[in-house]
PDB file of C-alpha atoms and ligand atoms in Angstrom:
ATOM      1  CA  UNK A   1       0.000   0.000   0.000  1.00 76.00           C
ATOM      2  CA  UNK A   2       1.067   3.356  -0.396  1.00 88.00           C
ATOM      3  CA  UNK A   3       2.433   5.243   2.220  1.00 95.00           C
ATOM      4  CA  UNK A   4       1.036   8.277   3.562  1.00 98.00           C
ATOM      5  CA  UNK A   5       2.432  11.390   4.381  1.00 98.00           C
ATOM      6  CA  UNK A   6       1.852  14.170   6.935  1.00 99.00           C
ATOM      7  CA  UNK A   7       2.599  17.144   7.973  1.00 99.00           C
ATOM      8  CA  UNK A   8       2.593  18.055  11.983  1.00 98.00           C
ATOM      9  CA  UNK A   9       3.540  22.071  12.173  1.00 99.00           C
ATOM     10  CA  UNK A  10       5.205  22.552  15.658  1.00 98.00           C
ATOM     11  CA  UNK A  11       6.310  19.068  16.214  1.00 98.00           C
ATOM     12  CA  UNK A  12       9.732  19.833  17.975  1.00 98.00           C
ATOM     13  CA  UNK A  13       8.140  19.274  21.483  1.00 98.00           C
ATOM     14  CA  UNK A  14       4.819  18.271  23.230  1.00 98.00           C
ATOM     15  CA  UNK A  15       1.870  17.394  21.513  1.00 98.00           C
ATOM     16  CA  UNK A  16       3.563  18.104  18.097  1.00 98.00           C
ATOM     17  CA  UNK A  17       6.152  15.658  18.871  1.00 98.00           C
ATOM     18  CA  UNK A  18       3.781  13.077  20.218  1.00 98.00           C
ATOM     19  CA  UNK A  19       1.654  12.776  16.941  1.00 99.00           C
ATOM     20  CA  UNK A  20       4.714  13.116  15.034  1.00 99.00           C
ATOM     21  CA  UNK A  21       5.373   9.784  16.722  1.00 98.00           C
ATOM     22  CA  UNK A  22       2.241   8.212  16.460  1.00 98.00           C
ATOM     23  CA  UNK A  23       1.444   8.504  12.844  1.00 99.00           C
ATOM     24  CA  UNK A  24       5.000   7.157  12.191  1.00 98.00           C
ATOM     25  CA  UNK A  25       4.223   4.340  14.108  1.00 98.00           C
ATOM     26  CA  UNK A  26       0.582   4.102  11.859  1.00 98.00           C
ATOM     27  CA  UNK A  27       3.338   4.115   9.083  1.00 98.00           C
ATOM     28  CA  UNK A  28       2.854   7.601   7.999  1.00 98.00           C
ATOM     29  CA  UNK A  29       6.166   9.506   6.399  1.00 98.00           C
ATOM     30  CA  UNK A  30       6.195  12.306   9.047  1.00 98.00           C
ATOM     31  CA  UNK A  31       7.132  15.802   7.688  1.00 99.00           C
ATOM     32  CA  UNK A  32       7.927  17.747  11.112  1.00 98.00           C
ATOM     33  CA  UNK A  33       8.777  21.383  11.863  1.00 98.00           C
ATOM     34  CA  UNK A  34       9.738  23.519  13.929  1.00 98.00           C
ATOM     35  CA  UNK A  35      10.796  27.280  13.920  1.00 98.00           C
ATOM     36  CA  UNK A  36      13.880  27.550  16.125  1.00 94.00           C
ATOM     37  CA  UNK A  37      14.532  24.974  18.521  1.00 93.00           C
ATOM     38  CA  UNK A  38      16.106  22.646  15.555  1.00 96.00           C
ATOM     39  CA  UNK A  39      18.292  20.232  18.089  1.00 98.00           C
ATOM     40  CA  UNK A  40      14.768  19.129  19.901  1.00 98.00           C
ATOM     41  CA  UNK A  41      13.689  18.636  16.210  1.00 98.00           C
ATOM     42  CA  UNK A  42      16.791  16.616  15.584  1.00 98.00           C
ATOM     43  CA  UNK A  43      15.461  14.757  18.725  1.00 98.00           C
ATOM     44  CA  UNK A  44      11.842  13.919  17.338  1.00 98.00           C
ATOM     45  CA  UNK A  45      13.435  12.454  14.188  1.00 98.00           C
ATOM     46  CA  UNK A  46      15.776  10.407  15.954  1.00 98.00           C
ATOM     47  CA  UNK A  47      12.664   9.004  17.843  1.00 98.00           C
ATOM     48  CA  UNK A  48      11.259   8.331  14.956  1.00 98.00           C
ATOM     49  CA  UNK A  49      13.642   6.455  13.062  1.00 98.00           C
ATOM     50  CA  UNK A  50      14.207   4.322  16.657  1.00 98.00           C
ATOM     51  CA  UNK A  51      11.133   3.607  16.316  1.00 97.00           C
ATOM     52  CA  UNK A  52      11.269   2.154  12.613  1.00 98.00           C
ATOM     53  CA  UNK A  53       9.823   5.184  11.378  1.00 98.00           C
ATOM     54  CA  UNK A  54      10.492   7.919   8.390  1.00 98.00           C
ATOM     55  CA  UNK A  55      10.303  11.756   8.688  1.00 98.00           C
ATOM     56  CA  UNK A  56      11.726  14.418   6.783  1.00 98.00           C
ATOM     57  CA  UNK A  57      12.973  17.842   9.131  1.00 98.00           C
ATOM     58  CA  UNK A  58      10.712  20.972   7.781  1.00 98.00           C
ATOM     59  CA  UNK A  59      12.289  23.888   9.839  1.00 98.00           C
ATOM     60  CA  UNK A  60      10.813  27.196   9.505  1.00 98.00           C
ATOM     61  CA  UNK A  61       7.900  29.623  10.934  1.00 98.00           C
ATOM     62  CA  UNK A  62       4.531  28.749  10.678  1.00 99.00           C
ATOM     63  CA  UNK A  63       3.425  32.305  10.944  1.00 98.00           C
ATOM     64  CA  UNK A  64       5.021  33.550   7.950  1.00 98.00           C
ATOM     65  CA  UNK A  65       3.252  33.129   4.591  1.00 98.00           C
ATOM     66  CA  UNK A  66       6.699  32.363   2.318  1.00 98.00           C
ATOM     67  CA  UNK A  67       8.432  30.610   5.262  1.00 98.00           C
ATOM     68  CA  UNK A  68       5.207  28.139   4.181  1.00 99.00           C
ATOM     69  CA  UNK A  69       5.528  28.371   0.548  1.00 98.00           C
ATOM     70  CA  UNK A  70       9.039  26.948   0.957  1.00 98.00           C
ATOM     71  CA  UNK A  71       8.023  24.343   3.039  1.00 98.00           C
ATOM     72  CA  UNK A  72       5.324  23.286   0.382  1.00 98.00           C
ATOM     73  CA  UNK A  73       8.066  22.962  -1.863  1.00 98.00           C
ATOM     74  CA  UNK A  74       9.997  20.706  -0.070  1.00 98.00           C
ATOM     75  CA  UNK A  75       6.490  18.580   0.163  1.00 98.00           C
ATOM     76  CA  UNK A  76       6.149  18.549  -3.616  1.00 98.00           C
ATOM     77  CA  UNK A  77       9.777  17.657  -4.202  1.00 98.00           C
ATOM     78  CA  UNK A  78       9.492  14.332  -2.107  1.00 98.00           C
ATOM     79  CA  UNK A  79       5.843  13.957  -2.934  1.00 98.00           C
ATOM     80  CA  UNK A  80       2.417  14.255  -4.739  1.00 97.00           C
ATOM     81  CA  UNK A  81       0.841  15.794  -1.642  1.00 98.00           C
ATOM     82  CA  UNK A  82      -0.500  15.361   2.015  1.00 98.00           C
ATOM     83  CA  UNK A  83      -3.147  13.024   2.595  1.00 98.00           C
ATOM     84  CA  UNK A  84      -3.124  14.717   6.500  1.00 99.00           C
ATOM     85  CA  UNK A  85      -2.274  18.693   7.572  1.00 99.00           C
ATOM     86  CA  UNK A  86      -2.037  18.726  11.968  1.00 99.00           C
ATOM     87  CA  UNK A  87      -1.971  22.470  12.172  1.00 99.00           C
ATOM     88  CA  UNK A  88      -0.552  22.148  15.311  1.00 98.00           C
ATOM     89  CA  UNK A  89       1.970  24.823  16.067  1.00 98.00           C
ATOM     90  CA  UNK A  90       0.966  27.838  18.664  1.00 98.00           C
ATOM     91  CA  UNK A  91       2.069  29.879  21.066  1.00 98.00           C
ATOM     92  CA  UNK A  92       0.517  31.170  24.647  1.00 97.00           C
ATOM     93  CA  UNK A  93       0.773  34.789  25.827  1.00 97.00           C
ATOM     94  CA  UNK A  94      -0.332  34.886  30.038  1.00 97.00           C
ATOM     95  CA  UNK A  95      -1.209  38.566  30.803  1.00 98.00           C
ATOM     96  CA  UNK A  96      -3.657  41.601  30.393  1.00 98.00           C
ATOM     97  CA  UNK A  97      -4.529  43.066  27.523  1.00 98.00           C
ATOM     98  CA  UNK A  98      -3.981  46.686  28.162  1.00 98.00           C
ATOM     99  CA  UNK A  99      -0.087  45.314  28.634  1.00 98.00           C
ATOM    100  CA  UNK A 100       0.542  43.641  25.044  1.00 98.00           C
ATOM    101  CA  UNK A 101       1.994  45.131  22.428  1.00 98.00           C
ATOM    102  CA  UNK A 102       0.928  45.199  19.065  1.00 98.00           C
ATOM    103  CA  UNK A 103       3.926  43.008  18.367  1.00 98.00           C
ATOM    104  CA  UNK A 104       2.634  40.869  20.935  1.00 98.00           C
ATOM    105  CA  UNK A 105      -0.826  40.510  19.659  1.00 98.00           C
ATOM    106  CA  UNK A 106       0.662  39.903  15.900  1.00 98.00           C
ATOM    107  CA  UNK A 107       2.629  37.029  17.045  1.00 98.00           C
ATOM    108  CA  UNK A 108      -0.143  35.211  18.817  1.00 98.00           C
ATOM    109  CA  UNK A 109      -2.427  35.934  15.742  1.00 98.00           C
ATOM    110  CA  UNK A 110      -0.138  34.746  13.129  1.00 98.00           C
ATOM    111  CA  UNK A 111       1.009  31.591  14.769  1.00 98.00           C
ATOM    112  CA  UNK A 112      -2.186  30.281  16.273  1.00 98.00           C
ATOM    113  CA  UNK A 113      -3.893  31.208  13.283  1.00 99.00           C
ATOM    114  CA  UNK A 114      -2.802  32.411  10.243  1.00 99.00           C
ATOM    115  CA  UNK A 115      -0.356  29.557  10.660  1.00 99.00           C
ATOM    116  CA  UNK A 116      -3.504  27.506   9.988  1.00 99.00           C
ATOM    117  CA  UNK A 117      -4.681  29.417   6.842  1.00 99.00           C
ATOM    118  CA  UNK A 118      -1.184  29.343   5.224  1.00 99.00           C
ATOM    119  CA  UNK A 119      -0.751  25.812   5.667  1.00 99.00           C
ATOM    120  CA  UNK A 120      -4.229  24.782   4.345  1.00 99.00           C
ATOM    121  CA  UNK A 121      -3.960  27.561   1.527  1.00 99.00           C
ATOM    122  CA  UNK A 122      -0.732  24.610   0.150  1.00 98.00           C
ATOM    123  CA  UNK A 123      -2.025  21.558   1.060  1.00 99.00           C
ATOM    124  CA  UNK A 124      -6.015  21.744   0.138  1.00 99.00           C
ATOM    125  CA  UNK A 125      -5.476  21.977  -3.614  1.00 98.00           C
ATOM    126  CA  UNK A 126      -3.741  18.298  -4.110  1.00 98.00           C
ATOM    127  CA  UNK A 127      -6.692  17.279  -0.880  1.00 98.00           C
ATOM    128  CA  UNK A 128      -9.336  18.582  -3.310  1.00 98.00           C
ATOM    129  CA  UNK A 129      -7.818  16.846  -6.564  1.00 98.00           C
ATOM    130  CA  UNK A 130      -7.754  13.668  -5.520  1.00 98.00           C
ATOM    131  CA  UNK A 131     -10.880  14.063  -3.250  1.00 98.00           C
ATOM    132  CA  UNK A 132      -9.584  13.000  -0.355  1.00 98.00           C
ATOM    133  CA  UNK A 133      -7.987  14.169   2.498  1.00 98.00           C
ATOM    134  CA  UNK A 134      -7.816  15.155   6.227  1.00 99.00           C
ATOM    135  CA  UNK A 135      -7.264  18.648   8.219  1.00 99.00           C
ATOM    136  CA  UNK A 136      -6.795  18.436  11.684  1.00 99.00           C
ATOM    137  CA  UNK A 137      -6.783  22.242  13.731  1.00 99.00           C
ATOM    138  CA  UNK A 138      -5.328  21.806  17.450  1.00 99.00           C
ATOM    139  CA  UNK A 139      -7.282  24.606  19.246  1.00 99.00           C
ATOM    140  CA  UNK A 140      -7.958  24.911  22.704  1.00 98.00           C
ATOM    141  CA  UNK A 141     -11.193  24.944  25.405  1.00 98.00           C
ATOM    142  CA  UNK A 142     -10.059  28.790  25.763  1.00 98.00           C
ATOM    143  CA  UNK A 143     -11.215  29.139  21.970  1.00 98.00           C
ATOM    144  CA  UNK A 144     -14.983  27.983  23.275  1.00 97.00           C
ATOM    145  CA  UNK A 145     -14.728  29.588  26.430  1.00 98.00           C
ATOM    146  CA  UNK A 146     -12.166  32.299  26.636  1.00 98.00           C
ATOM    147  CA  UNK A 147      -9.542  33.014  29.643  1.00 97.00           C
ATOM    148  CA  UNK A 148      -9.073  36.054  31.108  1.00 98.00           C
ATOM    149  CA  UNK A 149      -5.246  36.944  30.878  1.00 98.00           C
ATOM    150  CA  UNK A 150      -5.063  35.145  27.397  1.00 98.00           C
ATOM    151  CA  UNK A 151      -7.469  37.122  25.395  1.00 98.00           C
ATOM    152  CA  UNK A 152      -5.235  37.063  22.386  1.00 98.00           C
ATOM    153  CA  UNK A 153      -4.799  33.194  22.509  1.00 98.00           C
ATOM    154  CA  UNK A 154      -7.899  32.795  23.185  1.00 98.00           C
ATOM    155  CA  UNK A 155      -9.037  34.769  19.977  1.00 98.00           C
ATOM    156  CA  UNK A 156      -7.110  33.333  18.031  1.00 99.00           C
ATOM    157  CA  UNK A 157      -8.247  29.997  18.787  1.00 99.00           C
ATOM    158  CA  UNK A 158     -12.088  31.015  18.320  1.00 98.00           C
ATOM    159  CA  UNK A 159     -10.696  32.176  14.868  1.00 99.00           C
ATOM    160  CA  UNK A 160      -9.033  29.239  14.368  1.00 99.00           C
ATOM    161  CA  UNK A 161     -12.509  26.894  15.504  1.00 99.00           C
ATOM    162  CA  UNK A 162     -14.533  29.320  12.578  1.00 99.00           C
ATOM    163  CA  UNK A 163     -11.660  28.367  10.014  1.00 99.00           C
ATOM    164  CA  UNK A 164     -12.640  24.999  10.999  1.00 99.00           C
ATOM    165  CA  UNK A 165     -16.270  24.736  10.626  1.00 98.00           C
ATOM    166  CA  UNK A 166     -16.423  27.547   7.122  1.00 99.00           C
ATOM    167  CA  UNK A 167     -13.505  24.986   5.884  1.00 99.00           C
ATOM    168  CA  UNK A 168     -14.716  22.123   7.180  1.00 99.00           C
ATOM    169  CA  UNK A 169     -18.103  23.080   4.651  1.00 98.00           C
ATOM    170  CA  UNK A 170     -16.234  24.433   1.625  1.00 99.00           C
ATOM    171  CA  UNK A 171     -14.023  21.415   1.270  1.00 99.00           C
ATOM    172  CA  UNK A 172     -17.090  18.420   2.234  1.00 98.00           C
ATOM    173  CA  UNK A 173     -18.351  18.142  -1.211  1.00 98.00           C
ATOM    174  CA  UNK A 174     -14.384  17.372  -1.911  1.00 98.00           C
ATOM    175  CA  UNK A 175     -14.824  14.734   0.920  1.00 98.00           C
ATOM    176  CA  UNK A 176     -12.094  16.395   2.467  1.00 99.00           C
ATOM    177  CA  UNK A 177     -12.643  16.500   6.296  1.00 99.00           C
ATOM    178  CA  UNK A 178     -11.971  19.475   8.869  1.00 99.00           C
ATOM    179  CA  UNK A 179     -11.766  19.260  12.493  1.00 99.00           C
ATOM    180  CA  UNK A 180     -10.467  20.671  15.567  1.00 99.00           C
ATOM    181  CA  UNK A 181      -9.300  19.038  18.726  1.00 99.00           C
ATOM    182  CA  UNK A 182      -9.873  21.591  21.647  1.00 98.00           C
ATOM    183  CA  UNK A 183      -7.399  20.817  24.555  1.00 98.00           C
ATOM    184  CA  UNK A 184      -7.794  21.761  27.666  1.00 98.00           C
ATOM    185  CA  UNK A 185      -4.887  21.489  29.976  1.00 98.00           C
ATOM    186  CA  UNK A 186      -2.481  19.253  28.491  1.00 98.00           C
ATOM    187  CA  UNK A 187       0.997  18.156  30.591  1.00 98.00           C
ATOM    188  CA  UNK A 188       3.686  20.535  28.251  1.00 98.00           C
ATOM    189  CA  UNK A 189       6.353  22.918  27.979  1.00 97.00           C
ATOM    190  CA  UNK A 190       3.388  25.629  27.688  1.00 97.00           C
ATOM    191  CA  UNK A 191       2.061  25.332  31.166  1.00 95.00           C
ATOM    192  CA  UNK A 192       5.701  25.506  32.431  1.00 94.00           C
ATOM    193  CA  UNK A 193       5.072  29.064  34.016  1.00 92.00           C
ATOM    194  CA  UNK A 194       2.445  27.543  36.640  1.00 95.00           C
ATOM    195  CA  UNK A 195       3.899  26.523  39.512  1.00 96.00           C
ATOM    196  CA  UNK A 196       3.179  23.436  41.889  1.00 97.00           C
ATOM    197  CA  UNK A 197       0.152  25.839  43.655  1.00 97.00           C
ATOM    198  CA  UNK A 198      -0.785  27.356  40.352  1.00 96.00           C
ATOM    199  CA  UNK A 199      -1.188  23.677  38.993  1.00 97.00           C
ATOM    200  CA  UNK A 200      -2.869  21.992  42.141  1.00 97.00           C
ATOM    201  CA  UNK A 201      -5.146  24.758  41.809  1.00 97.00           C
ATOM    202  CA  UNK A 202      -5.962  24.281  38.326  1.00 96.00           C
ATOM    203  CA  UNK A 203      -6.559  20.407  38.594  1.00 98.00           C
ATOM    204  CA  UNK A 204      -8.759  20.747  41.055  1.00 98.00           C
ATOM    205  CA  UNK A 205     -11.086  22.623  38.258  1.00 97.00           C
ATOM    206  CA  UNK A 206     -10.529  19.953  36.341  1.00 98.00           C
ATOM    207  CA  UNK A 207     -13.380  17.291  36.462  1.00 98.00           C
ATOM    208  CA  UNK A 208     -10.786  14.775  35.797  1.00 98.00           C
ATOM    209  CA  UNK A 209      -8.548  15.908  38.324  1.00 98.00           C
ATOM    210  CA  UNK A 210      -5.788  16.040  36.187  1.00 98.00           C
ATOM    211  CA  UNK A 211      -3.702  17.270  33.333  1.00 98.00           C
ATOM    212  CA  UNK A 212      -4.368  15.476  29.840  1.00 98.00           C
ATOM    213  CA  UNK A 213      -0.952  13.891  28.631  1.00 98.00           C
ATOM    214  CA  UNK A 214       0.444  14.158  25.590  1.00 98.00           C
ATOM    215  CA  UNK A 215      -0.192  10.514  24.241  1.00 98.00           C
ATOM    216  CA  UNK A 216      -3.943  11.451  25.042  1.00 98.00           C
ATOM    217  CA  UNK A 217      -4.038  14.295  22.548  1.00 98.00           C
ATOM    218  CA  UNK A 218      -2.172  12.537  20.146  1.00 99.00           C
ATOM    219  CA  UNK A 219      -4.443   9.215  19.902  1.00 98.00           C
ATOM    220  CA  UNK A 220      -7.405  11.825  19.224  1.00 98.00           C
ATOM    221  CA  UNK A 221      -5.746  13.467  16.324  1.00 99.00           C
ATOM    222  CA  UNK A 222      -4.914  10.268  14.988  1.00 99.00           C
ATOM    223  CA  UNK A 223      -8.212   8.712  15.807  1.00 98.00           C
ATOM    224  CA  UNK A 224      -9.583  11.931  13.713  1.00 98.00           C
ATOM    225  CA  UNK A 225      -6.891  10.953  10.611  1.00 98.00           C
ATOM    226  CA  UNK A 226      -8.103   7.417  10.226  1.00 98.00           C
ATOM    227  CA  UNK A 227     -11.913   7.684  11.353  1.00 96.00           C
ATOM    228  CA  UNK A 228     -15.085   8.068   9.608  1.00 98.00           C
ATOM    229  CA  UNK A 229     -15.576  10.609   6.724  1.00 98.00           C
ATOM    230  CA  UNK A 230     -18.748  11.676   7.545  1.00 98.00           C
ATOM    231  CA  UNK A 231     -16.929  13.352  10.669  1.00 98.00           C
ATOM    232  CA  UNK A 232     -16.361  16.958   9.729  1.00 99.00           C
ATOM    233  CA  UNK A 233     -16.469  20.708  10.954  1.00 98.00           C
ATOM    234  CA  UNK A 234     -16.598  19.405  14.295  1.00 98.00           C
ATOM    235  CA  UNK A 235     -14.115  21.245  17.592  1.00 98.00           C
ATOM    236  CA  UNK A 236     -13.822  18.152  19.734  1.00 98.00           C
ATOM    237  CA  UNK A 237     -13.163  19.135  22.998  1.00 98.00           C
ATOM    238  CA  UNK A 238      -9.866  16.714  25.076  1.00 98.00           C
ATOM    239  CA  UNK A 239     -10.587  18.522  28.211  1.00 98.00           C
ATOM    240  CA  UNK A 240     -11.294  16.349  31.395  1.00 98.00           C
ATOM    241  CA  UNK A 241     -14.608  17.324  31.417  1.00 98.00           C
ATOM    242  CA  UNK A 242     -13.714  21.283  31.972  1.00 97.00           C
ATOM    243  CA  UNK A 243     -16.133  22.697  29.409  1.00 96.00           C
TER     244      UNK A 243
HETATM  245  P1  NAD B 301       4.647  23.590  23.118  1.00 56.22           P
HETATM  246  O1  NAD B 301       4.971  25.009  23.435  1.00 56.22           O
HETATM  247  O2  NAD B 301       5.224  22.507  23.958  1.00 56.22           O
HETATM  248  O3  NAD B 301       4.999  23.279  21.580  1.00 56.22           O
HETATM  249  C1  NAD B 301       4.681  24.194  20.563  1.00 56.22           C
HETATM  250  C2  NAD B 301       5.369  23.768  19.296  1.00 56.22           C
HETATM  251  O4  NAD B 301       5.090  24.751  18.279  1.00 56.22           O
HETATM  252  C3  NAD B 301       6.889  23.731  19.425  1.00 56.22           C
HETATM  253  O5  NAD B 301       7.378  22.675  18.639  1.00 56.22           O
HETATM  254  C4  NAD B 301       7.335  25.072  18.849  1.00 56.22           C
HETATM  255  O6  NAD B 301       8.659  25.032  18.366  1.00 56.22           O
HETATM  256  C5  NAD B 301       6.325  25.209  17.712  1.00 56.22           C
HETATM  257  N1  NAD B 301       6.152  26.553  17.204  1.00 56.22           N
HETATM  258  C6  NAD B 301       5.826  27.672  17.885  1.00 56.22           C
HETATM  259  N2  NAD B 301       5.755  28.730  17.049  1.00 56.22           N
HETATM  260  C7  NAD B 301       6.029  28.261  15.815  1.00 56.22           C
HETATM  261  C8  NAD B 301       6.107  28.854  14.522  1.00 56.22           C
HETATM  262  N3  NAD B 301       5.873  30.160  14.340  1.00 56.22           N
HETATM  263  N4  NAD B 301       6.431  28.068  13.464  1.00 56.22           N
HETATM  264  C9  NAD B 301       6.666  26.743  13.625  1.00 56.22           C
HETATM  265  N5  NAD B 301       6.600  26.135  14.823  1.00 56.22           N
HETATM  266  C10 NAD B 301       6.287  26.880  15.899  1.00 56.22           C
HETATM  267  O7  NAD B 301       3.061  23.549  23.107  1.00 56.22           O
HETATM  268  P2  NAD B 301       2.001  22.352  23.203  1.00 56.22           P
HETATM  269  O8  NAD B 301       1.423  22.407  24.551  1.00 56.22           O
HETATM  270  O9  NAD B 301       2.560  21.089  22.681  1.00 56.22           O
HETATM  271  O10 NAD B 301       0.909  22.946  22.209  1.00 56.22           O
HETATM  272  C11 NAD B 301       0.626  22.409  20.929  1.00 56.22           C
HETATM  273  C12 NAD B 301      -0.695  22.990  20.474  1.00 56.22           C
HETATM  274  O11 NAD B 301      -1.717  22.661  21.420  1.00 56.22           O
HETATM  275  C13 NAD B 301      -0.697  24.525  20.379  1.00 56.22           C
HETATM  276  O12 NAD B 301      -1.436  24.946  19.268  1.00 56.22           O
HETATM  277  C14 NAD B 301      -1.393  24.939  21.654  1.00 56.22           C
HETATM  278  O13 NAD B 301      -1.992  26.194  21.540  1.00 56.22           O
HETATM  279  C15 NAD B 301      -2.403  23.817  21.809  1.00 56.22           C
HETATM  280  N6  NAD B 301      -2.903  23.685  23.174  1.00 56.22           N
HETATM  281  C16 NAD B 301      -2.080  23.282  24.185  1.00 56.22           C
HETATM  282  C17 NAD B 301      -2.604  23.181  25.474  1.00 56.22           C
HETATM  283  C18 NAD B 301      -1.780  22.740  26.635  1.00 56.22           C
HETATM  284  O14 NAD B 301      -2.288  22.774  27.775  1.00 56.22           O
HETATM  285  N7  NAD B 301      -0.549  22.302  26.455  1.00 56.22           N
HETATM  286  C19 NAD B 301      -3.950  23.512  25.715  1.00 56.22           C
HETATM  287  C20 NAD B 301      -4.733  23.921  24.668  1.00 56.22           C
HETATM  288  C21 NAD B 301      -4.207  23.989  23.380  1.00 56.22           C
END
């Protein structure tokens, strides 16, 4: 059979890295990226070729609109085209609004979002020509429910669950399926500026009583790569129960 490929933006650490591992283990070929951090990318391919695997490195941002066009042409160079997109990259900004800078505000928008948009702008039209493929958005329960502190994040995600559901219609009739997995508080390098109180405190609002892992998260998106393609335009919420 033909091997797949996919591409998980933001894969150098946390849940990036652990779908990066999972869909080489479901035999994808695993195109990861990351923007800066390239030795913890080294690190995800060297787990997955330990683990039997095959991945080709993608550096570069996300946010920027050639940074993706280059990437793309990497893609086409090594193949015909996706058959999955994990829009998965993103970055958190804790603090009040009045405080950010338009900088600020630009980053969080372009990487949580825009990201999203760039990277489906490449990969729909082979999707669409072959009438098949899968888009997977990693969002977040603050997208749904919004958190004070994190009103850019959590605008961005809310974008990034309408991108979803508008996509998620214009591409069905190409049976090419759009969803979102909503996290709520997953066990990462992002929640690394709570500390032990700030955490004990937080998982006792959790229903669960805990922190998702990032194994969890990555099962889902999988689950959502593989599963039925009547599922579309859906934001699935992986949150312990929170929302
Ligand atoms: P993380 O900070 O551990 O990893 C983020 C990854 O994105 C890293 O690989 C980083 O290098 C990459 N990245 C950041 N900006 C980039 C850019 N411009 N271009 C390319 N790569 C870039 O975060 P995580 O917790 O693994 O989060 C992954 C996704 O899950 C994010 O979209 C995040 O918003 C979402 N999420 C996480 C949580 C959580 O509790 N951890 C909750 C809700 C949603």
């Amino acid at each position: 059979m033909k091997r797949k490929h996919v591409l998980i933006t933001g894969s150098s650490r946390g849940i990036g890295r652990a779908c990066a591992l999972a869909f080489a283990q479901a035999g994808y070929h695993v195109f990861i990226n990351c923007r800066s951090s390239l030795d913890r990318l080294d690190e995800t391919e060297a787990e997955i070729l330990s683990l039997g695997g095959t991945c080709t490195k993608l550096p570069g941002d996300v946010g920027d609109a050639d940074s993706v066009r280059s990437m793309f042409r990497t893609i086409s160079a090594q193949c015909e085209g996706l058959d999955v997109l994990v829009n998965n990259a993103g970055l958190a900004y804790f603090g009040l609004l009045t405080d950010m800078t338009d900088e600020d505000w630009d980053a969080i928008l372009r990487t949580n979002l825009s990201s999203a948009f760039y990277c489906c702008r490449e990969a729909v039209p082979y999707m669409v020509s072959r009438k098949q493929g899968r888009i997977i958005n990693i969002s977040s329960m603050w997208g749904t429910a919004g958190a004070s502190c994190e009103a850019a994040y959590s605008a961005a995600k809310s974008g990034l669950n309408g991108l979803t559901k508008a996509l998620a219609k214009e591409l069905a009739p190409s049976n090419v399926q759009v969803n979102a997995v909503a996290c709520g508080a997953i066990d990462t390098e992002m929640n690394a500026r709570l500390d032990a109180e700030e955490r004990q405190a937080l998982e006792e609002e959790i229903p669960a009583g805990r922190f998702g892992t990032v194994q969890e998260a990555a099962r889902l998106v999988l689950a959502l790569a593989e599963g039925p393609s009547y599922l579309t335009g859906q934001i699935i919420g992986m949150d312990g129960g929170m929302i």
